[in-house]
PDB file of C-alpha atoms and ligand atoms in Angstrom:
ATOM      1  CA  UNK A  19       0.000   0.000   0.000  1.00 46.00           C
ATOM      2  CA  UNK A  20       1.442   3.392  -0.940  1.00 49.00           C
ATOM      3  CA  UNK A  21       1.851   6.024   1.743  1.00 56.00           C
ATOM      4  CA  UNK A  22      -0.349   8.366  -0.231  1.00 60.00           C
ATOM      5  CA  UNK A  23      -3.133   5.804  -0.209  1.00 57.00           C
ATOM      6  CA  UNK A  24      -2.620   5.142   3.512  1.00 63.00           C
ATOM      7  CA  UNK A  25      -2.835   8.863   4.214  1.00 66.00           C
ATOM      8  CA  UNK A  26      -6.137   9.143   2.316  1.00 64.00           C
ATOM      9  CA  UNK A  27      -7.569   6.126   4.150  1.00 64.00           C
ATOM     10  CA  UNK A  28      -6.499   7.600   7.455  1.00 64.00           C
ATOM     11  CA  UNK A  29      -8.059  10.942   6.658  1.00 70.00           C
ATOM     12  CA  UNK A  30     -11.286   9.245   5.559  1.00 65.00           C
ATOM     13  CA  UNK A  31     -11.417   7.223   8.802  1.00 60.00           C
ATOM     14  CA  UNK A  32     -10.876  10.376  10.847  1.00 58.00           C
ATOM     15  CA  UNK A  33     -13.447  12.432   8.944  1.00 66.00           C
ATOM     16  CA  UNK A  34     -15.910   9.570   9.110  1.00 59.00           C
ATOM     17  CA  UNK A  35     -15.565   9.439  12.887  1.00 59.00           C
ATOM     18  CA  UNK A  36     -14.085   5.922  12.833  1.00 56.00           C
ATOM     19  CA  UNK A  37     -10.919   6.982  14.610  1.00 61.00           C
ATOM     20  CA  UNK A  38     -10.318   9.698  17.200  1.00 58.00           C
ATOM     21  CA  UNK A  39      -8.192  12.781  16.678  1.00 68.00           C
ATOM     22  CA  UNK A  40      -5.518  11.310  18.963  1.00 63.00           C
ATOM     23  CA  UNK A  41      -5.391   8.086  16.921  1.00 63.00           C
ATOM     24  CA  UNK A  42      -5.318  10.075  13.694  1.00 66.00           C
ATOM     25  CA  UNK A  43      -2.383  12.127  14.942  1.00 72.00           C
ATOM     26  CA  UNK A  44      -0.398   9.122  16.156  1.00 67.00           C
ATOM     27  CA  UNK A  45      -1.021   7.243  12.904  1.00 67.00           C
ATOM     28  CA  UNK A  46       0.054  10.338  10.958  1.00 70.00           C
ATOM     29  CA  UNK A  47       3.266  10.542  12.961  1.00 64.00           C
ATOM     30  CA  UNK A  48       3.931   6.881  12.208  1.00 65.00           C
ATOM     31  CA  UNK A  49       3.320   7.475   8.501  1.00 66.00           C
ATOM     32  CA  UNK A  50       5.643  10.461   8.516  1.00 61.00           C
ATOM     33  CA  UNK A  51       8.297   8.298  10.154  1.00 56.00           C
ATOM     34  CA  UNK A  52       7.821   5.835   7.337  1.00 53.00           C
ATOM     35  CA  UNK A  53       6.538   3.158   9.701  1.00 51.00           C
ATOM     36  CA  UNK A  54       3.610   1.176   8.345  1.00 46.00           C
ATOM     37  CA  UNK A  55       1.070   0.586  11.096  1.00 49.00           C
ATOM     38  CA  UNK A  56      -1.758  -0.751   8.998  1.00 58.00           C
ATOM     39  CA  UNK A  57      -2.449  -4.238   7.759  1.00 71.00           C
ATOM     40  CA  UNK A  58      -5.594  -3.684   5.779  1.00 59.00           C
ATOM     41  CA  UNK A  59      -7.822  -1.044   4.342  1.00 53.00           C
ATOM     42  CA  UNK A  60      -7.963   1.760   6.823  1.00 60.00           C
ATOM     43  CA  UNK A  61      -6.118   2.961   9.871  1.00 78.00           C
ATOM     44  CA  UNK A  62      -4.926   0.806  12.697  1.00 91.00           C
ATOM     45  CA  UNK A  63      -4.012  -2.832  12.951  1.00 95.00           C
ATOM     46  CA  UNK A  64      -6.755  -5.376  12.355  1.00 94.00           C
ATOM     47  CA  UNK A  65      -6.800  -8.596  14.334  1.00 94.00           C
ATOM     48  CA  UNK A  66      -9.391 -10.808  16.010  1.00 91.00           C
ATOM     49  CA  UNK A  67     -12.256  -8.821  14.521  1.00 89.00           C
ATOM     50  CA  UNK A  68     -11.196  -5.500  15.960  1.00 90.00           C
ATOM     51  CA  UNK A  69      -8.891  -2.618  15.180  1.00 94.00           C
ATOM     52  CA  UNK A  70      -5.920  -1.810  17.367  1.00 96.00           C
ATOM     53  CA  UNK A  71      -4.006   1.441  17.310  1.00 95.00           C
ATOM     54  CA  UNK A  72      -0.880  -0.368  16.150  1.00 96.00           C
ATOM     55  CA  UNK A  73       0.643  -3.783  15.648  1.00 97.00           C
ATOM     56  CA  UNK A  74       2.357  -3.405  19.004  1.00 97.00           C
ATOM     57  CA  UNK A  75      -0.956  -2.796  20.787  1.00 97.00           C
ATOM     58  CA  UNK A  76      -2.465  -5.886  19.167  1.00 97.00           C
ATOM     59  CA  UNK A  77       0.547  -7.943  20.268  1.00 98.00           C
ATOM     60  CA  UNK A  78       0.455  -6.630  23.839  1.00 97.00           C
ATOM     61  CA  UNK A  79      -3.247  -7.424  24.109  1.00 97.00           C
ATOM     62  CA  UNK A  80      -2.876 -10.909  22.627  1.00 97.00           C
ATOM     63  CA  UNK A  81       0.215 -12.097  24.489  1.00 98.00           C
ATOM     64  CA  UNK A  82      -1.215 -10.820  27.771  1.00 97.00           C
ATOM     65  CA  UNK A  83      -4.253 -13.072  27.249  1.00 96.00           C
ATOM     66  CA  UNK A  84      -2.005 -15.944  26.169  1.00 97.00           C
ATOM     67  CA  UNK A  85       0.133 -15.435  29.283  1.00 97.00           C
ATOM     68  CA  UNK A  86      -2.906 -15.720  31.570  1.00 97.00           C
ATOM     69  CA  UNK A  87      -4.501 -18.596  29.642  1.00 96.00           C
ATOM     70  CA  UNK A  88      -1.341 -20.664  29.422  1.00 97.00           C
ATOM     71  CA  UNK A  89      -0.611 -20.182  33.137  1.00 97.00           C
ATOM     72  CA  UNK A  90      -4.022 -21.648  33.827  1.00 97.00           C
ATOM     73  CA  UNK A  91      -3.357 -24.441  31.307  1.00 97.00           C
ATOM     74  CA  UNK A  92      -0.108 -25.260  33.112  1.00 98.00           C
ATOM     75  CA  UNK A  93      -1.946 -25.471  36.423  1.00 98.00           C
ATOM     76  CA  UNK A  94      -4.797 -27.512  34.909  1.00 98.00           C
ATOM     77  CA  UNK A  95      -2.589 -30.145  33.245  1.00 98.00           C
ATOM     78  CA  UNK A  96      -0.303 -30.321  36.250  1.00 98.00           C
ATOM     79  CA  UNK A  97      -3.302 -31.103  38.473  1.00 98.00           C
ATOM     80  CA  UNK A  98      -4.540 -33.667  35.975  1.00 98.00           C
ATOM     81  CA  UNK A  99      -1.107 -35.366  35.994  1.00 98.00           C
ATOM     82  CA  UNK A 100      -1.290 -35.614  39.802  1.00 98.00           C
ATOM     83  CA  UNK A 101      -4.561 -37.561  39.687  1.00 98.00           C
ATOM     84  CA  UNK A 102      -4.073 -39.338  36.344  1.00 98.00           C
ATOM     85  CA  UNK A 103      -4.568 -43.112  36.722  1.00 98.00           C
ATOM     86  CA  UNK A 104      -3.687 -44.044  33.126  1.00 98.00           C
ATOM     87  CA  UNK A 105       0.035 -44.870  33.017  1.00 97.00           C
ATOM     88  CA  UNK A 106       0.463 -44.440  29.271  1.00 98.00           C
ATOM     89  CA  UNK A 107      -0.629 -40.777  29.233  1.00 98.00           C
ATOM     90  CA  UNK A 108       0.644 -39.433  32.599  1.00 98.00           C
ATOM     91  CA  UNK A 109       4.094 -38.323  31.380  1.00 98.00           C
ATOM     92  CA  UNK A 110       2.596 -36.807  28.222  1.00 98.00           C
ATOM     93  CA  UNK A 111       0.212 -34.765  30.369  1.00 98.00           C
ATOM     94  CA  UNK A 112       3.167 -33.615  32.509  1.00 98.00           C
ATOM     95  CA  UNK A 113       4.945 -32.542  29.330  1.00 98.00           C
ATOM     96  CA  UNK A 114       1.907 -30.513  28.202  1.00 98.00           C
ATOM     97  CA  UNK A 115       1.729 -28.905  31.667  1.00 98.00           C
ATOM     98  CA  UNK A 116       5.356 -27.786  31.283  1.00 98.00           C
ATOM     99  CA  UNK A 117       4.721 -26.451  27.775  1.00 98.00           C
ATOM    100  CA  UNK A 118       1.738 -24.426  28.939  1.00 98.00           C
ATOM    101  CA  UNK A 119       3.665 -23.012  31.893  1.00 98.00           C
ATOM    102  CA  UNK A 120       6.708 -22.035  29.840  1.00 98.00           C
ATOM    103  CA  UNK A 121       4.543 -20.391  27.179  1.00 98.00           C
ATOM    104  CA  UNK A 122       3.145 -18.227  29.958  1.00 98.00           C
ATOM    105  CA  UNK A 123       6.617 -17.326  31.238  1.00 98.00           C
ATOM    106  CA  UNK A 124       7.979 -16.511  27.763  1.00 98.00           C
ATOM    107  CA  UNK A 125       5.027 -14.289  26.867  1.00 98.00           C
ATOM    108  CA  UNK A 126       5.145 -12.568  30.274  1.00 98.00           C
ATOM    109  CA  UNK A 127       8.801 -11.759  29.573  1.00 98.00           C
ATOM    110  CA  UNK A 128       7.985 -10.503  26.061  1.00 98.00           C
ATOM    111  CA  UNK A 129       5.129  -8.402  27.443  1.00 98.00           C
ATOM    112  CA  UNK A 130       7.546  -6.813  29.883  1.00 98.00           C
ATOM    113  CA  UNK A 131      10.061  -6.125  27.096  1.00 97.00           C
ATOM    114  CA  UNK A 132       7.330  -4.374  25.113  1.00 97.00           C
ATOM    115  CA  UNK A 133       6.407  -2.229  28.114  1.00 97.00           C
ATOM    116  CA  UNK A 134       2.984  -3.867  28.430  1.00 97.00           C
ATOM    117  CA  UNK A 135       1.206  -4.659  31.665  1.00 95.00           C
ATOM    118  CA  UNK A 136      -0.122  -7.967  32.962  1.00 95.00           C
ATOM    119  CA  UNK A 137      -3.834  -7.203  32.880  1.00 95.00           C
ATOM    120  CA  UNK A 138      -5.605 -10.368  31.726  1.00 96.00           C
ATOM    121  CA  UNK A 139      -6.991 -12.526  34.506  1.00 94.00           C
ATOM    122  CA  UNK A 140      -7.862 -16.162  34.614  1.00 90.00           C
ATOM    123  CA  UNK A 141     -11.461 -16.565  33.493  1.00 92.00           C
ATOM    124  CA  UNK A 142     -14.245 -18.346  35.376  1.00 93.00           C
ATOM    125  CA  UNK A 143     -14.322 -20.879  32.553  1.00 93.00           C
ATOM    126  CA  UNK A 144     -10.566 -21.411  32.914  1.00 93.00           C
ATOM    127  CA  UNK A 145     -10.881 -21.899  36.666  1.00 95.00           C
ATOM    128  CA  UNK A 146     -13.640 -24.500  36.177  1.00 96.00           C
ATOM    129  CA  UNK A 147     -11.526 -26.291  33.570  1.00 95.00           C
ATOM    130  CA  UNK A 148      -8.656 -26.560  36.077  1.00 97.00           C
ATOM    131  CA  UNK A 149     -10.977 -27.894  38.767  1.00 97.00           C
ATOM    132  CA  UNK A 150     -12.432 -30.397  36.326  1.00 98.00           C
ATOM    133  CA  UNK A 151      -9.056 -31.764  35.191  1.00 98.00           C
ATOM    134  CA  UNK A 152      -7.871 -31.962  38.796  1.00 98.00           C
ATOM    135  CA  UNK A 153     -10.928 -33.914  39.917  1.00 98.00           C
ATOM    136  CA  UNK A 154      -9.769 -37.444  40.862  1.00 98.00           C
ATOM    137  CA  UNK A 155     -13.263 -38.936  40.570  1.00 98.00           C
ATOM    138  CA  UNK A 156     -13.590 -38.193  36.829  1.00 98.00           C
ATOM    139  CA  UNK A 157     -11.985 -40.858  34.582  1.00 98.00           C
ATOM    140  CA  UNK A 158      -9.133 -39.848  32.260  1.00 98.00           C
ATOM    141  CA  UNK A 159     -11.129 -41.090  29.279  1.00 98.00           C
ATOM    142  CA  UNK A 160     -13.873 -38.556  30.013  1.00 98.00           C
ATOM    143  CA  UNK A 161     -11.362 -35.755  30.494  1.00 98.00           C
ATOM    144  CA  UNK A 162      -9.889 -36.565  27.079  1.00 98.00           C
ATOM    145  CA  UNK A 163     -13.321 -36.482  25.467  1.00 98.00           C
ATOM    146  CA  UNK A 164     -14.165 -33.188  27.151  1.00 97.00           C
ATOM    147  CA  UNK A 165     -10.864 -31.645  26.147  1.00 97.00           C
ATOM    148  CA  UNK A 166     -11.192 -32.570  22.455  1.00 97.00           C
ATOM    149  CA  UNK A 167     -14.746 -31.260  22.436  1.00 96.00           C
ATOM    150  CA  UNK A 168     -13.664 -28.029  24.116  1.00 95.00           C
ATOM    151  CA  UNK A 169     -10.746 -27.188  21.811  1.00 95.00           C
ATOM    152  CA  UNK A 170     -12.009 -28.662  18.539  1.00 97.00           C
ATOM    153  CA  UNK A 171      -9.820 -30.000  15.728  1.00 97.00           C
ATOM    154  CA  UNK A 172      -6.110 -29.252  16.291  1.00 97.00           C
ATOM    155  CA  UNK A 173      -5.584 -27.313  13.042  1.00 97.00           C
ATOM    156  CA  UNK A 174      -8.714 -25.216  13.674  1.00 97.00           C
ATOM    157  CA  UNK A 175      -7.704 -24.584  17.286  1.00 96.00           C
ATOM    158  CA  UNK A 176      -4.387 -22.994  16.335  1.00 97.00           C
ATOM    159  CA  UNK A 177      -5.677 -21.068  13.301  1.00 96.00           C
ATOM    160  CA  UNK A 178      -6.212 -17.760  15.140  1.00 96.00           C
ATOM    161  CA  UNK A 179      -2.603 -17.872  16.392  1.00 97.00           C
ATOM    162  CA  UNK A 180      -1.311 -18.690  12.879  1.00 97.00           C
ATOM    163  CA  UNK A 181      -3.388 -15.947  11.255  1.00 96.00           C
ATOM    164  CA  UNK A 182      -2.227 -13.397  13.797  1.00 97.00           C
ATOM    165  CA  UNK A 183       1.430 -14.364  13.547  1.00 97.00           C
ATOM    166  CA  UNK A 184       1.253 -14.275   9.744  1.00 97.00           C
ATOM    167  CA  UNK A 185      -0.112 -10.719   9.870  1.00 97.00           C
ATOM    168  CA  UNK A 186       2.799  -9.356  11.944  1.00 97.00           C
ATOM    169  CA  UNK A 187       5.214  -7.236   9.946  1.00 96.00           C
ATOM    170  CA  UNK A 188       7.288  -5.265  12.434  1.00 96.00           C
ATOM    171  CA  UNK A 189       7.897  -7.289  15.588  1.00 97.00           C
ATOM    172  CA  UNK A 190       9.725 -10.276  14.167  1.00 97.00           C
ATOM    173  CA  UNK A 191      10.749 -11.542  17.610  1.00 97.00           C
ATOM    174  CA  UNK A 192       7.152 -11.986  18.731  1.00 98.00           C
ATOM    175  CA  UNK A 193       6.225 -13.314  15.288  1.00 98.00           C
ATOM    176  CA  UNK A 194       8.765 -16.140  15.564  1.00 98.00           C
ATOM    177  CA  UNK A 195       7.808 -16.921  19.179  1.00 98.00           C
ATOM    178  CA  UNK A 196       4.153 -17.191  18.126  1.00 98.00           C
ATOM    179  CA  UNK A 197       5.122 -19.548  15.324  1.00 98.00           C
ATOM    180  CA  UNK A 198       6.791 -21.906  17.804  1.00 98.00           C
ATOM    181  CA  UNK A 199       3.891 -21.464  20.237  1.00 98.00           C
ATOM    182  CA  UNK A 200       1.416 -22.533  17.533  1.00 98.00           C
ATOM    183  CA  UNK A 201       3.530 -25.604  16.743  1.00 98.00           C
ATOM    184  CA  UNK A 202       3.634 -26.588  20.433  1.00 98.00           C
ATOM    185  CA  UNK A 203      -0.123 -26.145  20.765  1.00 98.00           C
ATOM    186  CA  UNK A 204      -0.682 -28.196  17.610  1.00 98.00           C
ATOM    187  CA  UNK A 205       1.560 -30.981  18.943  1.00 98.00           C
ATOM    188  CA  UNK A 206      -0.150 -31.027  22.374  1.00 98.00           C
ATOM    189  CA  UNK A 207      -3.633 -30.979  20.886  1.00 98.00           C
ATOM    190  CA  UNK A 208      -2.904 -33.677  18.283  1.00 98.00           C
ATOM    191  CA  UNK A 209      -1.463 -35.928  20.969  1.00 98.00           C
ATOM    192  CA  UNK A 210      -4.542 -35.461  23.183  1.00 98.00           C
ATOM    193  CA  UNK A 211      -6.829 -36.230  20.212  1.00 98.00           C
ATOM    194  CA  UNK A 212      -4.825 -39.411  19.490  1.00 98.00           C
ATOM    195  CA  UNK A 213      -4.934 -40.477  23.159  1.00 98.00           C
ATOM    196  CA  UNK A 214      -8.663 -39.763  23.226  1.00 98.00           C
ATOM    197  CA  UNK A 215      -9.313 -41.889  20.145  1.00 97.00           C
ATOM    198  CA  UNK A 216      -7.156 -44.760  21.396  1.00 97.00           C
ATOM    199  CA  UNK A 217      -8.582 -44.900  24.921  1.00 97.00           C
ATOM    200  CA  UNK A 218     -12.204 -44.113  24.092  1.00 95.00           C
ATOM    201  CA  UNK A 219     -12.756 -46.039  20.898  1.00 89.00           C
ATOM    202  CA  UNK A 220     -15.480 -48.367  22.209  1.00 74.00           C
ATOM    203  CA  UNK A 221     -17.413 -45.895  24.376  1.00 56.00           C
ATOM    204  CA  UNK A 222     -17.590 -42.484  22.697  1.00 50.00           C
ATOM    205  CA  UNK A 223     -21.313 -42.222  23.368  1.00 53.00           C
ATOM    206  CA  UNK A 224     -21.302 -42.739  27.137  1.00 50.00           C
ATOM    207  CA  UNK A 225     -19.066 -39.826  28.187  1.00 53.00           C
ATOM    208  CA  UNK A 226     -20.471 -37.034  30.286  1.00 54.00           C
ATOM    209  CA  UNK A 227     -19.893 -33.410  29.267  1.00 53.00           C
ATOM    210  CA  UNK A 228     -17.065 -31.625  31.075  1.00 49.00           C
ATOM    211  CA  UNK A 229     -19.265 -29.112  32.876  1.00 47.00           C
ATOM    212  CA  UNK A 230     -22.911 -29.364  33.751  1.00 40.00           C
TER     213      UNK A 230
HETATM  214 FE1  FE2 B  27      -2.035 -23.801  25.496  1.00 78.32          FE
END
């Protein structure tokens, strides 16, 4: 996109009331500095169905949520490993717990480097998921069924991460970290789907949903 075109789009967004004067001015400064801050038609950075002021803002928002979510995932899988009664999956679950926890640490570090704040909190849904996986009275086979139902097909589950990472143009460090993150998540999810299929093959129909 040419700078002239970007300027016209920016002006149109401002005149149309889509962006504030402050956003218009900061985007103009970025354009004058020759720094592209747009990834589509119009001002701002588009991701996850909304428009951020810049790529950096979109990254800060996303990795903060990832940091909180993965910390909860680490806790959830660690608690599952503690009560897991199926020998052939216990170490795999421990490995996933470690992956989740280190993703959280890496993105917390990156957030700090970018000058962002830890704002995202664990959600009620996340807290229930941890309690569910840590419940010793629920069989591992049911937990596997609930997990696969919750996250969906592995490739679909990681698509938002892949799309976001593919759209990043400036922050190559975060872009590469997100690429590895997506590959880890794909590996963990595929393994859980395989374990689910192997251990549940004869009784798919009888499993209870994760949460009532
Ligand atoms: Fe995860």
